[in-house]
Coordinates of C-alpha atoms in Angstrom, one line a residue:
M1 CA 2.6 99.6 -37.4
T2 CA 4.5 97.7 -34.7
A3 CA 8.0 98.5 -33.6
F4 CA 9.2 95.6 -35.7
D5 CA 7.5 96.4 -38.9
P6 CA 9.8 97.7 -41.7
F7 CA 9.3 101.1 -43.2
E8 CA 7.5 100.6 -46.4
D9 CA 7.5 103.9 -48.2
F10 CA 9.2 107.3 -48.4
G11 CA 6.4 108.9 -46.4
D12 CA 7.6 107.3 -43.3
I13 CA 11.2 108.3 -43.9
D14 CA 10.3 111.9 -44.8
E15 CA 8.2 112.2 -41.7
I16 CA 11.1 111.1 -39.5
G17 CA 13.4 113.4 -41.4
E18 CA 11.2 116.4 -40.5
R19 CA 12.1 115.8 -36.9
L20 CA 15.6 116.7 -37.7
N21 CA 14.4 120.3 -37.7
D22 CA 13.0 120.1 -34.2
A23 CA 14.3 122.7 -31.7
D24 CA 15.0 119.9 -29.2
A25 CA 18.4 118.2 -29.7
A26 CA 17.1 115.0 -28.1
V27 CA 14.3 114.8 -30.7
R28 CA 16.8 115.3 -33.5
R29 CA 19.1 112.6 -32.1
L30 CA 16.3 110.1 -31.8
A31 CA 15.3 110.9 -35.3
L32 CA 18.7 109.9 -36.5
I33 CA 18.5 106.6 -34.7
D34 CA 15.1 105.9 -36.2
L35 CA 16.3 106.8 -39.7
A36 CA 19.4 104.6 -39.4
E37 CA 17.3 101.6 -38.2
T38 CA 15.4 101.6 -41.5
A39 CA 18.5 100.2 -43.1
S40 CA 17.6 102.1 -46.3
A41 CA 20.0 104.0 -48.5
D42 CA 17.2 106.5 -49.1
V43 CA 17.7 107.9 -45.6
L44 CA 21.2 109.3 -46.3
Q45 CA 19.8 112.5 -47.8
H46 CA 18.1 113.2 -44.4
L47 CA 21.0 111.9 -42.2
L48 CA 23.6 114.1 -43.9
T49 CA 21.6 117.3 -43.1
A50 CA 22.7 116.7 -39.5
V51 CA 26.4 117.1 -40.3
A52 CA 26.2 120.8 -39.3
D53 CA 23.8 120.3 -36.4
P54 CA 24.7 122.7 -33.6
D55 CA 24.5 120.0 -30.9
A56 CA 27.5 117.7 -30.5
T57 CA 25.4 114.7 -29.3
V58 CA 23.4 114.9 -32.5
R59 CA 26.6 115.0 -34.6
L60 CA 28.0 112.1 -32.5
Q61 CA 24.9 110.0 -33.3
L62 CA 25.3 110.8 -37.0
A63 CA 29.0 109.7 -36.9
I64 CA 27.9 106.4 -35.4
A65 CA 24.9 106.0 -37.8
L66 CA 27.0 106.6 -40.9
S67 CA 29.1 103.5 -40.2
E68 CA 26.2 101.4 -41.6
F69 CA 26.4 103.0 -45.1
D70 CA 29.2 102.1 -47.5
T71 CA 28.8 104.9 -50.0
V72 CA 30.7 107.9 -51.3
E73 CA 28.1 110.1 -49.8
A74 CA 28.5 108.6 -46.3
A75 CA 32.3 108.9 -46.7
A76 CA 31.9 112.6 -47.5
G77 CA 29.8 113.1 -44.4
L78 CA 32.3 111.3 -42.2
A79 CA 35.1 113.3 -43.7
R80 CA 33.5 116.4 -42.4
L81 CA 32.8 115.0 -39.0
V82 CA 36.4 113.8 -38.6
A83 CA 37.4 117.4 -38.5
D84 CA 34.7 118.3 -35.9
Q85 CA 35.9 120.5 -33.1
D86 CA 34.3 118.1 -30.6
S87 CA 36.9 115.3 -30.0
T88 CA 34.2 112.6 -29.2
V89 CA 32.4 113.3 -32.5
A90 CA 35.7 113.3 -34.4
Q91 CA 36.8 110.0 -32.9
A92 CA 33.5 108.3 -33.6
A93 CA 33.7 109.5 -37.2
A94 CA 37.3 108.3 -37.5
D95 CA 36.2 104.8 -36.3
S96 CA 33.3 104.8 -38.7
L97 CA 35.6 105.6 -41.6
T98 CA 37.3 102.3 -41.1
E99 CA 34.0 100.5 -41.8
L100 CA 34.0 101.7 -45.4
K101 CA 34.9 99.1 -48.1
D102 CA 33.9 100.7 -51.4
P103 CA 37.1 101.9 -53.1
A104 CA 35.2 104.9 -54.5
A105 CA 34.9 106.2 -51.0
A106 CA 38.6 107.1 -51.1
E107 CA 37.9 110.3 -53.1
P108 CA 36.3 112.3 -50.3
I109 CA 38.7 111.0 -47.7
L110 CA 41.9 111.9 -49.5
P111 CA 41.8 115.6 -48.7
L112 CA 41.9 114.7 -45.0
V113 CA 45.6 113.5 -45.3
V114 CA 46.8 117.1 -45.7
H115 CA 44.7 118.6 -43.0
G116 CA 46.3 121.0 -40.6
R117 CA 45.5 118.7 -37.6
A118 CA 47.5 115.6 -37.1
F119 CA 44.4 113.7 -35.7
V120 CA 42.6 114.3 -39.0
R121 CA 45.5 113.3 -41.2
A122 CA 45.9 110.1 -39.2
A123 CA 42.2 109.4 -39.4
G124 CA 42.2 109.9 -43.1
F125 CA 45.0 107.4 -43.7
R126 CA 43.3 105.0 -41.3
G127 CA 40.1 105.1 -43.3
L128 CA 42.0 104.7 -46.6
K129 CA 43.9 101.6 -45.6
A130 CA 41.3 99.0 -46.2
L131 CA 40.2 100.7 -49.4
R132 CA 43.5 99.8 -51.1
S133 CA 43.4 103.0 -53.3
R134 CA 46.4 103.5 -55.5
G135 CA 45.6 107.2 -55.4
A136 CA 46.5 107.1 -51.7
L137 CA 50.0 105.8 -52.3
G138 CA 51.7 109.1 -53.2
P139 CA 50.3 110.9 -50.2
A140 CA 51.0 108.0 -47.9
L141 CA 54.7 107.9 -49.0
A142 CA 55.0 111.6 -48.5
A143 CA 53.5 111.3 -45.0
M144 CA 56.3 109.0 -44.0
R145 CA 58.1 112.2 -43.2
D146 CA 55.2 113.7 -41.2
E147 CA 56.2 115.2 -37.8
D148 CA 53.5 113.2 -36.0
A149 CA 54.3 109.6 -35.3
N150 CA 50.6 108.4 -35.5
V151 CA 50.3 109.9 -38.9
R152 CA 53.4 108.1 -40.0
A153 CA 52.1 104.8 -38.6
Q154 CA 48.7 105.2 -40.3
A155 CA 50.3 106.2 -43.6
L156 CA 52.6 103.2 -43.4
G157 CA 49.5 101.1 -43.0
V158 CA 48.2 102.3 -46.3
V159 CA 51.4 101.5 -48.0
A160 CA 51.5 98.1 -46.4
Y161 CA 48.0 97.1 -47.5
L162 CA 48.9 97.8 -51.1
K163 CA 51.7 95.2 -51.0
L164 CA 53.8 96.7 -53.8
E165 CA 57.4 95.7 -54.3
E166 CA 58.1 99.3 -55.4
T167 CA 57.4 100.5 -51.8
L168 CA 60.1 98.3 -50.2
P169 CA 62.6 101.2 -49.7
S170 CA 60.0 103.2 -47.7
L171 CA 58.9 100.2 -45.7
I172 CA 62.5 99.3 -44.9
A173 CA 63.1 102.9 -43.8
G174 CA 60.1 102.6 -41.5
T175 CA 61.9 99.8 -39.5
R176 CA 64.4 102.5 -38.4
D177 CA 61.8 105.1 -37.5
A178 CA 62.2 106.9 -34.1
D179 CA 58.7 105.7 -33.0
V180 CA 58.1 102.2 -31.8
T181 CA 54.6 101.9 -33.3
V182 CA 55.9 102.9 -36.7
R183 CA 58.7 100.4 -36.5
S184 CA 56.3 97.6 -35.5
V185 CA 54.0 98.4 -38.4
A186 CA 57.0 98.5 -40.8
V187 CA 58.4 95.1 -39.8
N188 CA 54.9 93.6 -40.0
A189 CA 54.3 95.1 -43.4
L190 CA 57.5 93.6 -44.9
S191 CA 56.2 90.1 -44.4
F192 CA 54.4 90.2 -47.8
T193 CA 57.7 89.9 -49.7
S194 CA 60.6 87.4 -49.8
Q195 CA 63.1 89.9 -51.0
P196 CA 66.5 89.5 -49.2
A197 CA 66.6 93.2 -48.5
A198 CA 63.3 93.0 -46.6
A199 CA 64.5 89.9 -44.7
A200 CA 67.8 91.7 -43.8
A201 CA 65.9 94.8 -42.5
V202 CA 63.5 92.7 -40.4
T203 CA 66.3 90.5 -39.1
A204 CA 68.1 93.7 -37.9
A205 CA 64.9 94.6 -36.0
L206 CA 65.4 91.5 -33.8
D207 CA 67.9 93.7 -32.0
D208 CA 65.4 96.6 -31.5
E209 CA 65.4 98.1 -28.1
N210 CA 61.6 97.5 -27.8
W211 CA 60.4 93.9 -27.2
Q212 CA 57.2 94.4 -29.2
V213 CA 59.2 95.3 -32.3
R214 CA 61.4 92.3 -31.7
A215 CA 58.4 90.1 -31.4
A216 CA 56.9 91.5 -34.6
A217 CA 60.1 91.0 -36.4
A218 CA 60.3 87.4 -35.4
E219 CA 56.7 86.8 -36.6
S220 CA 57.4 88.5 -39.9
L221 CA 60.5 86.5 -40.5
G222 CA 58.5 83.3 -40.2
R223 CA 56.3 84.5 -43.0
I224 CA 59.1 85.9 -45.2
G225 CA 60.7 82.5 -45.4
Q226 CA 64.4 83.5 -45.8
T227 CA 66.7 81.0 -44.1
S228 CA 69.2 83.8 -43.7
A229 CA 67.2 84.9 -40.7
V230 CA 67.8 81.6 -38.8
D231 CA 70.8 82.8 -36.8
G232 CA 69.1 85.9 -35.6
L233 CA 66.0 84.0 -34.6
T234 CA 68.1 81.4 -32.8
D235 CA 69.7 84.2 -30.8
G236 CA 66.2 85.5 -30.1
L237 CA 65.4 82.3 -28.1
S238 CA 67.3 83.8 -25.2
D239 CA 65.4 87.1 -25.3
E240 CA 64.4 88.4 -21.9
Y241 CA 60.8 88.6 -23.0
W242 CA 58.9 85.3 -23.4
Q243 CA 56.7 86.8 -26.1
V244 CA 59.8 87.3 -28.3
R245 CA 61.0 83.7 -27.5
Q246 CA 57.6 82.3 -28.5
K247 CA 57.6 84.2 -31.8
C248 CA 61.1 83.0 -32.6
L249 CA 60.2 79.4 -31.9
N250 CA 57.2 79.6 -34.2
A251 CA 59.4 81.2 -37.0
L252 CA 62.1 78.7 -36.6
G253 CA 59.6 75.9 -37.0
R254 CA 58.2 77.5 -40.1
L255 CA 61.7 77.8 -41.5
K256 CA 62.4 74.2 -40.6
A257 CA 65.7 75.4 -39.0
Q258 CA 67.6 72.2 -38.3
S259 CA 70.6 74.1 -37.1
A260 CA 68.5 75.4 -34.2
I261 CA 67.2 72.1 -32.9
R262 CA 69.4 72.1 -29.8
Q263 CA 68.4 75.6 -28.7
I264 CA 64.7 74.9 -29.5
S265 CA 64.9 71.6 -27.4
E266 CA 66.2 73.5 -24.4
L267 CA 63.0 75.5 -24.2
L268 CA 61.1 72.2 -23.6
T269 CA 62.2 72.7 -20.0
S270 CA 60.8 76.2 -19.7
D271 CA 58.7 77.1 -16.7
M272 CA 56.1 78.4 -19.1
A273 CA 53.8 75.8 -20.6
S274 CA 53.2 78.0 -23.7
L275 CA 56.9 78.0 -24.5
R276 CA 57.2 74.2 -24.0
K277 CA 54.2 73.8 -26.3
E278 CA 55.7 76.1 -29.0
S279 CA 59.1 74.4 -28.7
A280 CA 57.5 71.0 -29.3
A281 CA 55.5 72.4 -32.2
A282 CA 58.6 73.8 -33.8
L283 CA 60.4 70.5 -33.5
G284 CA 57.4 68.8 -35.1
E285 CA 57.5 71.3 -38.0
I286 CA 61.3 70.7 -38.5
A287 CA 60.6 66.9 -38.3
D288 CA 64.2 65.9 -37.7
P289 CA 64.7 62.5 -36.0
S290 CA 67.5 63.9 -33.9
S291 CA 64.9 65.6 -31.7
R292 CA 63.2 62.4 -30.8
D293 CA 65.0 61.9 -27.4
A294 CA 64.2 65.5 -26.3
L295 CA 60.6 65.1 -27.2
M296 CA 60.3 61.7 -25.5
T297 CA 61.6 63.2 -22.3
H298 CA 58.5 65.4 -22.2
I299 CA 55.8 63.1 -23.4
G300 CA 54.5 63.1 -19.8
D301 CA 54.5 66.8 -19.4
A302 CA 52.3 68.2 -16.7
D303 CA 50.4 70.4 -19.1
P304 CA 47.8 68.5 -21.4
D305 CA 48.4 70.9 -24.3
V306 CA 52.1 70.3 -24.2
R307 CA 51.6 66.5 -24.0
K308 CA 49.3 66.6 -27.0
T309 CA 51.8 68.7 -29.0
V310 CA 54.7 66.5 -28.1
R311 CA 52.8 63.4 -29.3
W312 CA 51.9 65.2 -32.5
A313 CA 55.6 66.2 -33.0
L314 CA 56.7 62.6 -32.5
T315 CA 54.3 61.4 -35.3
R316 CA 56.1 63.8 -37.6
L317 CA 59.4 62.2 -37.1
G318 CA 58.4 59.0 -38.9

C-alpha cells in the first residue's frame, strides 16, 4: 500500500489505533495524525481514547484532529479538551469547536457555559454561536451579566446569531457595556432589525469614546436603514478617525441621504484616496443631480479608482 492509498478496511484503522497504547508519546501522536488522515468517521472511537492521554502534545494533536469531525461525539471530546489544564491544548480545542456545524453538537457544549473558568465559558459560547441553538439563548442572556468581558462578548455573539426581536433589550443594553469589544459586538448585532429602538441605540453609539465602536455603529446604521440616523452619520463625517468617516460615507450612501450631499462632497477633496472614492460612491448611490458639479471637478482625480468611481457616479445622475 502506498502513502496515497486510502484505508480500505477496519483492520488498518484498528492496527493504527493500537499504537495509541504505545509508551512513546511521539508514537501516539503520529497515530492520531494517521487516523485523522483516513477521513473516516470510524476512527472517532480510537481518537477519543486520547482525550485523557498524559502527554499534552498528544492531547493537542487530538484537539486539532477533531476539527475535521462534525459530530456530537467529536463535540463531546472537544468539550473535555477545552477544560484542559494545558492552555495550548485548551485553545486548540476552543478553535476546533468553532468548526462544528451540526446543531445537535450543542448538547455536549452547553455545560461549558457555566464552568468555573472564564476561558471555558467563553469557548463554550464561541462554539455555540454558529450552531444557532435556541437552547443556548437562556444561558447566553444570563451570561450578559458575567464578570468576564470576553464571556459577555461571546454570549452576545450567540444572541446575535439567533436574530430574534425578543432579544432586542439585551442587545441594546450591550451597546452600553463597560467593555469596548462587547459594545462593538452589540452594535453590529443590532443591524438585523429595522426597529426604531435599535436604530436609536446604534446612533447613540456614534458618540462612543472608542473609534472602533463608532465605526461599527456607522456600518450597522447603513444596514438598519432608518433615516433618523442621517444627522448622526453626517456629524460622523468630521470624526478624527478616517475609518469612521469612511463607514459614515458608506452608510449615508445606502440611506440615500440627500441632506448630507454638501458634507459628503467636501470629502472629495480629502488627502486620502479611499475617502474620495467612498465619497463619490455615496453621491452615486444618492443620485441627486445637485452633486454633478462636485463630481465633475474630480473626474480627473490622480487616483484611477477614484476616477472610475466618479465616472460611475455621474452615470447615476441621468
